[in-house]
mmCIF file of C-alpha atoms in Angstrom:
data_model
loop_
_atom_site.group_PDB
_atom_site.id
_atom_site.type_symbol
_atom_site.label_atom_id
_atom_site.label_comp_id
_atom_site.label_asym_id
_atom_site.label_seq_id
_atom_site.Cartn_x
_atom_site.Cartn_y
_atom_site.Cartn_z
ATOM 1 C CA UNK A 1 -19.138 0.701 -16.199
ATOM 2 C CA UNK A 2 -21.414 -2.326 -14.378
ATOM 3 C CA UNK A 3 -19.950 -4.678 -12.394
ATOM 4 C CA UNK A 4 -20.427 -7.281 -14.625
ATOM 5 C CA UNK A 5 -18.456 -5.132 -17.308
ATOM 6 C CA UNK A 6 -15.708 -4.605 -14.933
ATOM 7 C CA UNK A 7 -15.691 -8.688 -14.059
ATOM 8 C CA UNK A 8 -15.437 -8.934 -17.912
ATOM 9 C CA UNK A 9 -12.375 -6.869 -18.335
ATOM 10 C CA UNK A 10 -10.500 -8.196 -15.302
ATOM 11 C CA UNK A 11 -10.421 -11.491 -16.878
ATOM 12 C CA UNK A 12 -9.535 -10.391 -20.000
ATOM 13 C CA UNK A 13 -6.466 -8.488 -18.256
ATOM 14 C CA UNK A 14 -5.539 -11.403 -16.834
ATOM 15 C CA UNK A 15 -6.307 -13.905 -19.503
ATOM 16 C CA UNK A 16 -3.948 -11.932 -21.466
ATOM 17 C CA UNK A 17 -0.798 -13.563 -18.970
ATOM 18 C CA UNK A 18 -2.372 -16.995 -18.819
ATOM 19 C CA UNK A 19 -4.344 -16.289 -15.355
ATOM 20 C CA UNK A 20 -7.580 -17.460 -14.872
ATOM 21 C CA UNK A 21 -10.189 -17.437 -11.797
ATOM 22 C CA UNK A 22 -12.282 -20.666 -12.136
ATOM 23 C CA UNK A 23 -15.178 -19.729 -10.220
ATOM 24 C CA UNK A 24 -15.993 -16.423 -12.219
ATOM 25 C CA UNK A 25 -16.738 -18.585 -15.309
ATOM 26 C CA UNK A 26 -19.891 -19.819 -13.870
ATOM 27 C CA UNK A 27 -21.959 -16.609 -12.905
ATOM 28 C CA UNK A 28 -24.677 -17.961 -10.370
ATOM 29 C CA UNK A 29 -21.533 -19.149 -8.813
ATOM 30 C CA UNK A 30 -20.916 -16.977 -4.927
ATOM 31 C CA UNK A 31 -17.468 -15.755 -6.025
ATOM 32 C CA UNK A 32 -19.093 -13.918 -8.778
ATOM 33 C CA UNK A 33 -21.914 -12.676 -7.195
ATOM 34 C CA UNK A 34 -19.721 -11.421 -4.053
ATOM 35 C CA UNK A 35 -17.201 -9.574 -7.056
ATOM 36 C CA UNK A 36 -19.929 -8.218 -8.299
ATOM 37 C CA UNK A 37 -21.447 -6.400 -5.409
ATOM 38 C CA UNK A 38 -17.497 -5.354 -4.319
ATOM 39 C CA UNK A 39 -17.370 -3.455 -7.929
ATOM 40 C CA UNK A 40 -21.393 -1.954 -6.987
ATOM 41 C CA UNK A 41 -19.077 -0.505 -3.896
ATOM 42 C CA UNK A 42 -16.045 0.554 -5.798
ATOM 43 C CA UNK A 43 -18.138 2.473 -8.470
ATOM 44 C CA UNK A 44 -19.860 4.423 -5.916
ATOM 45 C CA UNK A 45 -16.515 6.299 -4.751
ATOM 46 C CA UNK A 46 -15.622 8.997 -5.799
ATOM 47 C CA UNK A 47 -11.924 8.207 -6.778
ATOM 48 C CA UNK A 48 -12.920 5.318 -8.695
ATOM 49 C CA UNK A 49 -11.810 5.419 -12.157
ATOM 50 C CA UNK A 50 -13.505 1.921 -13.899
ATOM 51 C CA UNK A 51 -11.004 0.505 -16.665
ATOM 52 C CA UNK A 52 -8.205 1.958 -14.772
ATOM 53 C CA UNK A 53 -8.778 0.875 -11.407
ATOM 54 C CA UNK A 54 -9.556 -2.609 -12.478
ATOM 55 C CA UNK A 55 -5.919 -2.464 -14.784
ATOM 56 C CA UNK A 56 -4.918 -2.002 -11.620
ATOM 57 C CA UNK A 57 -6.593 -4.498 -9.527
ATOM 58 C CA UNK A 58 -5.308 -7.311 -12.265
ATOM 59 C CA UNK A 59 -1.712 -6.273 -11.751
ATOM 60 C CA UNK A 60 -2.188 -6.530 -8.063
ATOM 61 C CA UNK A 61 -3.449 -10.381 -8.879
ATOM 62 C CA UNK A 62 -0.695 -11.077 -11.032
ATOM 63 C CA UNK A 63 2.208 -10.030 -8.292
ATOM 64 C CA UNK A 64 0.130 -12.087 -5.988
ATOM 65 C CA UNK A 65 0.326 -15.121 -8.172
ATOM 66 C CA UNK A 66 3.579 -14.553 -9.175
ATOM 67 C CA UNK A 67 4.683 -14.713 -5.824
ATOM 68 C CA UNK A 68 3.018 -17.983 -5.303
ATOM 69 C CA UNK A 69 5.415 -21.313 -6.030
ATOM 70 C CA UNK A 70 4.288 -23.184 -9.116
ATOM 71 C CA UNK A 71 5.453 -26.153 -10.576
ATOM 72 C CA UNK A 72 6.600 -26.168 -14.313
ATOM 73 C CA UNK A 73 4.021 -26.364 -16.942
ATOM 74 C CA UNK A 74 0.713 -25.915 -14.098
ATOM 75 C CA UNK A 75 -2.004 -23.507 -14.883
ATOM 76 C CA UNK A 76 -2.056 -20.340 -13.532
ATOM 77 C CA UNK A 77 -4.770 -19.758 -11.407
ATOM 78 C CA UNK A 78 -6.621 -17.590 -8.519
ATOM 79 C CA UNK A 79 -8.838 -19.103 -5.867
ATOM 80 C CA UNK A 80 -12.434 -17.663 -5.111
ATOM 81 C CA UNK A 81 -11.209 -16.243 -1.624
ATOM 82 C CA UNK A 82 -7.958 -14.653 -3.013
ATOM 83 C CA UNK A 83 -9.895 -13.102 -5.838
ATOM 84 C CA UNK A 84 -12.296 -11.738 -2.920
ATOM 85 C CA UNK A 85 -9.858 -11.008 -0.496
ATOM 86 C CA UNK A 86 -7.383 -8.799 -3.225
ATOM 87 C CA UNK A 87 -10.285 -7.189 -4.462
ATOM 88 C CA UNK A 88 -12.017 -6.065 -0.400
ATOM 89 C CA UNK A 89 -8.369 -4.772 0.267
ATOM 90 C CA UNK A 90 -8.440 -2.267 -3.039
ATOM 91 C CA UNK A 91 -11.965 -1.148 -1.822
ATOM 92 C CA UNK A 92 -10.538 -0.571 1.668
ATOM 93 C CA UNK A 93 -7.887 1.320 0.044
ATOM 94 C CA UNK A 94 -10.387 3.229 -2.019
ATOM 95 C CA UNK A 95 -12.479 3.871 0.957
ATOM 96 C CA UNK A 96 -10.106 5.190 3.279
ATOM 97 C CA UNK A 97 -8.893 7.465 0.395
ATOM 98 C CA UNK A 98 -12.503 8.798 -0.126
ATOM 99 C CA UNK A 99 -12.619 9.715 3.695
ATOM 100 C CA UNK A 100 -9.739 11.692 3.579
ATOM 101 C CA UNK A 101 -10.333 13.621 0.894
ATOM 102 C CA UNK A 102 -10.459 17.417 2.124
ATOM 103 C CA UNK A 103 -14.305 18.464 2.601
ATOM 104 C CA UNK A 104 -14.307 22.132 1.527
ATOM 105 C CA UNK A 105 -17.838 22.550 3.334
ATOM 106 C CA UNK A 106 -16.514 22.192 6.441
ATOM 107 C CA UNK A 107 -15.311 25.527 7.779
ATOM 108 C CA UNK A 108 -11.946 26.024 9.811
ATOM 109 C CA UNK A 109 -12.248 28.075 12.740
ATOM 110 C CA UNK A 110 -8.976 30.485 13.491
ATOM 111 C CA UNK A 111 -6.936 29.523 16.297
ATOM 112 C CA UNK A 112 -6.562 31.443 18.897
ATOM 113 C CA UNK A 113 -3.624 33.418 19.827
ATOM 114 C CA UNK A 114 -3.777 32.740 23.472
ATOM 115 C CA UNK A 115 -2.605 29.842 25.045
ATOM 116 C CA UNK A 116 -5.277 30.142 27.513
ATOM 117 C CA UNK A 117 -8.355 29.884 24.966
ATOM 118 C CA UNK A 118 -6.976 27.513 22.493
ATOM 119 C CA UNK A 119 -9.861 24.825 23.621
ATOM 120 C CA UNK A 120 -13.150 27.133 22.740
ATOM 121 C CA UNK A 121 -11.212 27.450 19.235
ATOM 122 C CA UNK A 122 -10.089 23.698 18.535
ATOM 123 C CA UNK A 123 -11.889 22.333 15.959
ATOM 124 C CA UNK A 124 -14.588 19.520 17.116
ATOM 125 C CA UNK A 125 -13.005 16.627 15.348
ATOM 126 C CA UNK A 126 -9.287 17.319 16.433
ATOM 127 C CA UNK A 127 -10.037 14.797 19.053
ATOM 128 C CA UNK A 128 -10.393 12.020 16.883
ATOM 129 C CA UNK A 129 -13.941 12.599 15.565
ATOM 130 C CA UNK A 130 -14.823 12.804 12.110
ATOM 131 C CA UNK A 131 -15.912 16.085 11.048
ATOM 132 C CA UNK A 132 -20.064 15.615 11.029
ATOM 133 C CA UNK A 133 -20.110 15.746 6.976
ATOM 134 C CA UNK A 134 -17.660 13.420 6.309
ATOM 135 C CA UNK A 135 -19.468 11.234 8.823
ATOM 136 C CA UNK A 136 -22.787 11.530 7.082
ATOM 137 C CA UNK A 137 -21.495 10.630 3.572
ATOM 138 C CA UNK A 138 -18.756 8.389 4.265
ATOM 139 C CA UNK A 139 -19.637 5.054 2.356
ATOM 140 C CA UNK A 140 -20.350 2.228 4.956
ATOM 141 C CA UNK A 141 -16.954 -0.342 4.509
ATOM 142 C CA UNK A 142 -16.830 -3.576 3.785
ATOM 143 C CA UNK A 143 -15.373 -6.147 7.012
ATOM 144 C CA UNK A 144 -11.560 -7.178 5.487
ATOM 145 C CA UNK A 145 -9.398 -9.107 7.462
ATOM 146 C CA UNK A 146 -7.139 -8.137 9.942
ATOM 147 C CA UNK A 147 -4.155 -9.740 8.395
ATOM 148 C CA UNK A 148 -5.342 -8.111 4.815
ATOM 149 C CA UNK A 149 -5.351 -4.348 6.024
ATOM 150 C CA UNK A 150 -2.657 -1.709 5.675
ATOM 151 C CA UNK A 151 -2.786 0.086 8.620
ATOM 152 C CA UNK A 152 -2.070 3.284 8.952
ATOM 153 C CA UNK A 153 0.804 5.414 10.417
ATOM 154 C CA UNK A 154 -1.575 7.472 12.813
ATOM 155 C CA UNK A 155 -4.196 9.492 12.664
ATOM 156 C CA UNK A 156 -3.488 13.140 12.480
ATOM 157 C CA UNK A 157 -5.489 13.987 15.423
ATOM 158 C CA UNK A 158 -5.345 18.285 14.462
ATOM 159 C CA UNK A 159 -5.930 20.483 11.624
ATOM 160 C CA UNK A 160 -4.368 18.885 8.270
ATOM 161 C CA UNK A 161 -2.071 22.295 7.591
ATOM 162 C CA UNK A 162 -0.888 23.523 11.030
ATOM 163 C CA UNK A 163 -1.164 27.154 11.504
ATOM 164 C CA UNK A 164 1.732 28.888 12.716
ATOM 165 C CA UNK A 165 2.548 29.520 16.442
ATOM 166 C CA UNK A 166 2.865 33.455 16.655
ATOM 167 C CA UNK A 167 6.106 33.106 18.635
ATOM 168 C CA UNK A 168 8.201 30.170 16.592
ATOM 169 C CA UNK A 169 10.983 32.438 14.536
ATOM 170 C CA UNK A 170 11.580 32.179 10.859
ATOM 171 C CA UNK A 171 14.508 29.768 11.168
ATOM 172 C CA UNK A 172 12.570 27.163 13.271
ATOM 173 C CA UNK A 173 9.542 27.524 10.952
ATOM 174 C CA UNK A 174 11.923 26.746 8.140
ATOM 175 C CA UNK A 175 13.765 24.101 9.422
ATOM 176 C CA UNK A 176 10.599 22.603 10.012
ATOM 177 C CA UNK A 177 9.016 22.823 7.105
ATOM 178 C CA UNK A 178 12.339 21.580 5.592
ATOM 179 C CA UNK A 179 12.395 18.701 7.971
ATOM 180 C CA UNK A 180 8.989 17.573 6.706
ATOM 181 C CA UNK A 181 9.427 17.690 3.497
ATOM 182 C CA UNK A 182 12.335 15.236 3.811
ATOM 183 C CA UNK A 183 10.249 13.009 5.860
ATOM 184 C CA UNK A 184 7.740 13.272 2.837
ATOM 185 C CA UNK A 185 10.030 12.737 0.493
ATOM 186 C CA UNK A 186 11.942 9.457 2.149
ATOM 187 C CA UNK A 187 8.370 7.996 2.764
ATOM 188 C CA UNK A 188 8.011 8.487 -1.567
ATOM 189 C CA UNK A 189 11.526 6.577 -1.901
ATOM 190 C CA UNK A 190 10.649 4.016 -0.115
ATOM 191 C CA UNK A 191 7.545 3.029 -1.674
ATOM 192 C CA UNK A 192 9.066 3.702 -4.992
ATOM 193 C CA UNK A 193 11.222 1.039 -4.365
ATOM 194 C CA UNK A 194 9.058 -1.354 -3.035
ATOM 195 C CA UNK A 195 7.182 -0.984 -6.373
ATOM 196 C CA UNK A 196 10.090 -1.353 -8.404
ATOM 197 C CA UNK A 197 11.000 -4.635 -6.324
ATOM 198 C CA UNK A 198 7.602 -5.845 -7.055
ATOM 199 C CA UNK A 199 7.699 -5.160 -10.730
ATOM 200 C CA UNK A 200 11.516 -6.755 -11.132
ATOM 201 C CA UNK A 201 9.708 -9.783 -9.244
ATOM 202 C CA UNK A 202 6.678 -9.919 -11.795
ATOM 203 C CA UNK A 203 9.248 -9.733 -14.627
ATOM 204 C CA UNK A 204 11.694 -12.929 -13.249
ATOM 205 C CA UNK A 205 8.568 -14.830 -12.630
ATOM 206 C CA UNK A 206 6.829 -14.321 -15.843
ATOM 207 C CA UNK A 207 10.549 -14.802 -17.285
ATOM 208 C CA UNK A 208 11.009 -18.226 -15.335
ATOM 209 C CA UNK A 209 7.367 -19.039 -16.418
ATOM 210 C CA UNK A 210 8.924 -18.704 -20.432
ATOM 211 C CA UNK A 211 11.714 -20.699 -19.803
ATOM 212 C CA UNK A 212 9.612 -23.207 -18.041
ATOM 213 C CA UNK A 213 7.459 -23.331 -20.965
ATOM 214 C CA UNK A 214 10.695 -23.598 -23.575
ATOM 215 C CA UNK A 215 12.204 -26.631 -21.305
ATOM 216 C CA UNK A 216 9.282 -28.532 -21.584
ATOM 217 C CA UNK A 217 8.513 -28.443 -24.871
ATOM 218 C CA UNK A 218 12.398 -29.442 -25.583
ATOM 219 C CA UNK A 219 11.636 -32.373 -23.308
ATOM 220 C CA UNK A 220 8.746 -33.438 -24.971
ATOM 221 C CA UNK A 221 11.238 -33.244 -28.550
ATOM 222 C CA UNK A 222 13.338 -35.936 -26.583
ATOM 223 C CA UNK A 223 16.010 -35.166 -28.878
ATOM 224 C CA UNK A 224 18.588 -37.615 -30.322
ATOM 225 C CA UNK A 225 21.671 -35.890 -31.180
ATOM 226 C CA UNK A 226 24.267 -34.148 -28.952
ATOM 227 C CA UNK A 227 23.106 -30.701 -29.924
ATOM 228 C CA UNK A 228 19.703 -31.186 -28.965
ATOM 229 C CA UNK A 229 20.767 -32.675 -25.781
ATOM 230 C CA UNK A 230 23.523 -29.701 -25.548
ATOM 231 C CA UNK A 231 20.170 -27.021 -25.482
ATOM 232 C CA UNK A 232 18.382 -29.338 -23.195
ATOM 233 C CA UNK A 233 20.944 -28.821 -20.820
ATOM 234 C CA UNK A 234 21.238 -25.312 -21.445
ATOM 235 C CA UNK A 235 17.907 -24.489 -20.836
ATOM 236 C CA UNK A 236 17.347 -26.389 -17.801
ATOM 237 C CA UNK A 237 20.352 -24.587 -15.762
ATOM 238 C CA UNK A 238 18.823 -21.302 -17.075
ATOM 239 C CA UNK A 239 15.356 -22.399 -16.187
ATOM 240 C CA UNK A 240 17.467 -23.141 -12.276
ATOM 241 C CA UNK A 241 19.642 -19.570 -12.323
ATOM 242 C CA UNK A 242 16.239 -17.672 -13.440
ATOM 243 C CA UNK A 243 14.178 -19.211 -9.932
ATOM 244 C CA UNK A 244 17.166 -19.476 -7.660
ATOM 245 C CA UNK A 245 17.424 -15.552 -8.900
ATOM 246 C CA UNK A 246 14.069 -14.595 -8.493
ATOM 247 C CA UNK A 247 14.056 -16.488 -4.589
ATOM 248 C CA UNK A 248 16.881 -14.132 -3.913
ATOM 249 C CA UNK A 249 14.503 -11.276 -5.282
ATOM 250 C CA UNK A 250 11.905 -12.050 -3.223
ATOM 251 C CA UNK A 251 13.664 -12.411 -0.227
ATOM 252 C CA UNK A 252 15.524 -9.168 -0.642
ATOM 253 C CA UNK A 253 11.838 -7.945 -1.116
ATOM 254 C CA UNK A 254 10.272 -9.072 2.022
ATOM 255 C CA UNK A 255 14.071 -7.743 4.135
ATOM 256 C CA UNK A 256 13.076 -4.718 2.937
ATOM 257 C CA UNK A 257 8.911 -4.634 3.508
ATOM 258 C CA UNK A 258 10.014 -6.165 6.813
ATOM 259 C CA UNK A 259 12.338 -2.987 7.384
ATOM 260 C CA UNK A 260 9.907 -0.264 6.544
ATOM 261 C CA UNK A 261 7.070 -1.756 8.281
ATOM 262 C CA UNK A 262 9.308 -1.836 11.543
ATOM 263 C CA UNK A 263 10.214 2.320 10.950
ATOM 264 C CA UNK A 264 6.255 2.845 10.492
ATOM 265 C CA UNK A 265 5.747 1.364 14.051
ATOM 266 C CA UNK A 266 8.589 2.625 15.790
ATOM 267 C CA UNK A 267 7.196 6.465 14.254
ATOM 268 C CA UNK A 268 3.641 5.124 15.535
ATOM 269 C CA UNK A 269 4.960 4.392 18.968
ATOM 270 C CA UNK A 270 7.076 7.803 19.407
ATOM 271 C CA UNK A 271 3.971 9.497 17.941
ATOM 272 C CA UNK A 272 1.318 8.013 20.313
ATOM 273 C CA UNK A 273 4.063 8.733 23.408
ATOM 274 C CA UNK A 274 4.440 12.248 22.354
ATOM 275 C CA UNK A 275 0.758 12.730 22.373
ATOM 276 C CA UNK A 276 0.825 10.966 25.819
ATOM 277 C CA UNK A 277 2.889 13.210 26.985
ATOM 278 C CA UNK A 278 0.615 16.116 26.601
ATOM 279 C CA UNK A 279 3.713 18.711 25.702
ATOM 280 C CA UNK A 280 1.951 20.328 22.570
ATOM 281 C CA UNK A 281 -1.959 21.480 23.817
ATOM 282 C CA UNK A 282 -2.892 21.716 20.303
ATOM 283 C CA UNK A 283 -2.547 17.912 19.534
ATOM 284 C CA UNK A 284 -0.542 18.371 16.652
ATOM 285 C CA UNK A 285 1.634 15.834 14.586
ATOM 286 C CA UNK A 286 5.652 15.843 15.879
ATOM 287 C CA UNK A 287 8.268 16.282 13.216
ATOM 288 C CA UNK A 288 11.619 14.501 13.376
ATOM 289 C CA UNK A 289 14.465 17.048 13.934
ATOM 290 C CA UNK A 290 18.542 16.641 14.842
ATOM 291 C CA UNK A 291 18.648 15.643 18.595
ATOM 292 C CA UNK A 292 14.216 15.243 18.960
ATOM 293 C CA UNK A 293 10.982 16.025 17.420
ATOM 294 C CA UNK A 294 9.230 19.459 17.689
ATOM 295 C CA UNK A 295 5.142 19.486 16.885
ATOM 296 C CA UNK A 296 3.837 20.778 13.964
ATOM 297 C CA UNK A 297 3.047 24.123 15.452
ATOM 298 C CA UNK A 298 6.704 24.515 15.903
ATOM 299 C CA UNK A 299 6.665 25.757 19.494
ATOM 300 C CA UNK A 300 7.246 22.662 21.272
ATOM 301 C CA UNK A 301 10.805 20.363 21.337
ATOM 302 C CA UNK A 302 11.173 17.112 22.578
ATOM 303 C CA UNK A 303 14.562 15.615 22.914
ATOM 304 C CA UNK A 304 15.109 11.723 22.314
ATOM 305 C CA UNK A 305 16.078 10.962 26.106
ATOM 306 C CA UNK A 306 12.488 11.977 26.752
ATOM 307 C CA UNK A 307 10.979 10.305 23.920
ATOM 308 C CA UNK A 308 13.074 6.874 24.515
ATOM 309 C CA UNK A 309 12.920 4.014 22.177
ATOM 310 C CA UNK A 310 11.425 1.285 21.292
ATOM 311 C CA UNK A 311 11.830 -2.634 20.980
#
């Protein structure tokens, strides 16, 4: 699909809720012509899947809107820079996706057994290098703000599926694997329900945007009799419950973004110490266990009082 196809349908998608973006309707304009070459990007990942991926860049523009305060009655609409600046952070997403996607022609050296040799059999990149394929064709990024990226938890500085220390027993091996699967599974709850937040917030505000619509056009009516004032009424103290409900969603919303962004850099921060503290030679990740964390390895256990915490 061409970028200007893909321009076409986002419009369209958002068109169909009463959205618009000005400054795509004149297509000499900048805003178009920087959209355009963002989609040229897109379409040259791998992972990019055209009419999906721009279903799902519109849905990102409508929560952002939807968010946004608007009087009763006003057009809904996106400015150039937002429509630029939503659509750099999906290709940054995109991106970063692309670059971690496994690269089976890279080929894993075995570990060895002894402590004493582990270096000569570490792979290059577990010290923070990218392996020299995935250097070659990763797709050059485009600059997005600071404030607009997502950052990540850390970067897994070893192999991506730990081999086995030769001495850790079958119960610590299991525990740990057990231990990181609930970690796994936690981190899928949570953004579960930050999705579900976002979509109950879409829904109030396209639901507040309805009854907007219904109380003005009873306005404009400017009924004479008692019933007609009766539903006037009515509809403006549902039009009041519906936004003082959704500012209560929100806020519950941005508690609980708030909340998981401060566990993400507390793990970053007992992560980055643990690594610091030089315990586990391989460089592995550290799992979270009852009373510490023990690497991903599974021979090495750090208790909390070493670890400490943070502010």
């Amino acid at each position: 699909m061409s970028p200007e196809r893909c321009i076409e349908l986002l419009q369209k998608k958002l068109a169909q809720k009463q959205v618009s973006i000005p400054p795509l309707q004149d297509i000499s304009s900048s805003a178009y012509r920087t959209l355009c070459d963002l989609f040229q990007q897109l379409a040259a990942l791998p992972s990019f899947g055209n009419g999906r991926e721009v279903e799902t860049l519109a849905k990102n523009m409508l929560g952002f809107i939807y968010r946004q305060p608007a009087a009763a009655g006003e057009a809904l609409t996106l400015s150039e820079r937002d429509a630029v600046r939503l659509t750099k952070t999906m290709l940054h997403e995109r991106q970063d996706r692309s670059a971690n996607m496994p690269d089976s022609s890279i080929e894993i050296l075995p570990r060895s057994t002894a402590a004493a040799t582990a270096d000569l059999f570490r792979p290059p990149w577990a010290s923070g290098a990218p392996p020299p394929s995935a250097a070659k064709d990763q797709p050059t990024k485009t600059p997005v703000d600071d404030n607009d990226r997502d950052s990540d938890l850390f970067e897994q500085s070893a192999d991506d599926d730990p081999t086995r220390d030769p001495d850790v027993s079958d119960a610590i091996w299991e525990q740990l694997q057990a231990d990181k699967q609930a970690h796994e599974q936690r981190q899928q709850q949570e953004a579960a329900e930050l999705r579900k937040r976002e979509e109950d917030l879409v829904r109030a505000k396209a639901e507040e945007v309805e009854r907007a619509a219904a109380l003005e056009r009873l306005n404009k009516q400017q009924a004479e009799d008692e019933e007609a004032r009766r539903e006037l009424e009515a509809a403006r103290l549902a039009e009041q419950r519906a936004r003082e409900a959704r500012e209560k969603m929100l806020a519950a919303l941005e508690e609980a973004r708030v909340e998981q962004e401060r566990g993400k850099r507390e793990e970053e921060r007992v992560q980055r110490r643990l690594r610091e503290m030089g315990v586990c030679v391989m460089g592995y990740r550290w799992v979270r266990q009852q009373g510490g964390w023990r690497c991903e390895g599974g021979s090495h256990f750090v208790g909390e009082c070493r670890v400490g915490r943070g502010s």
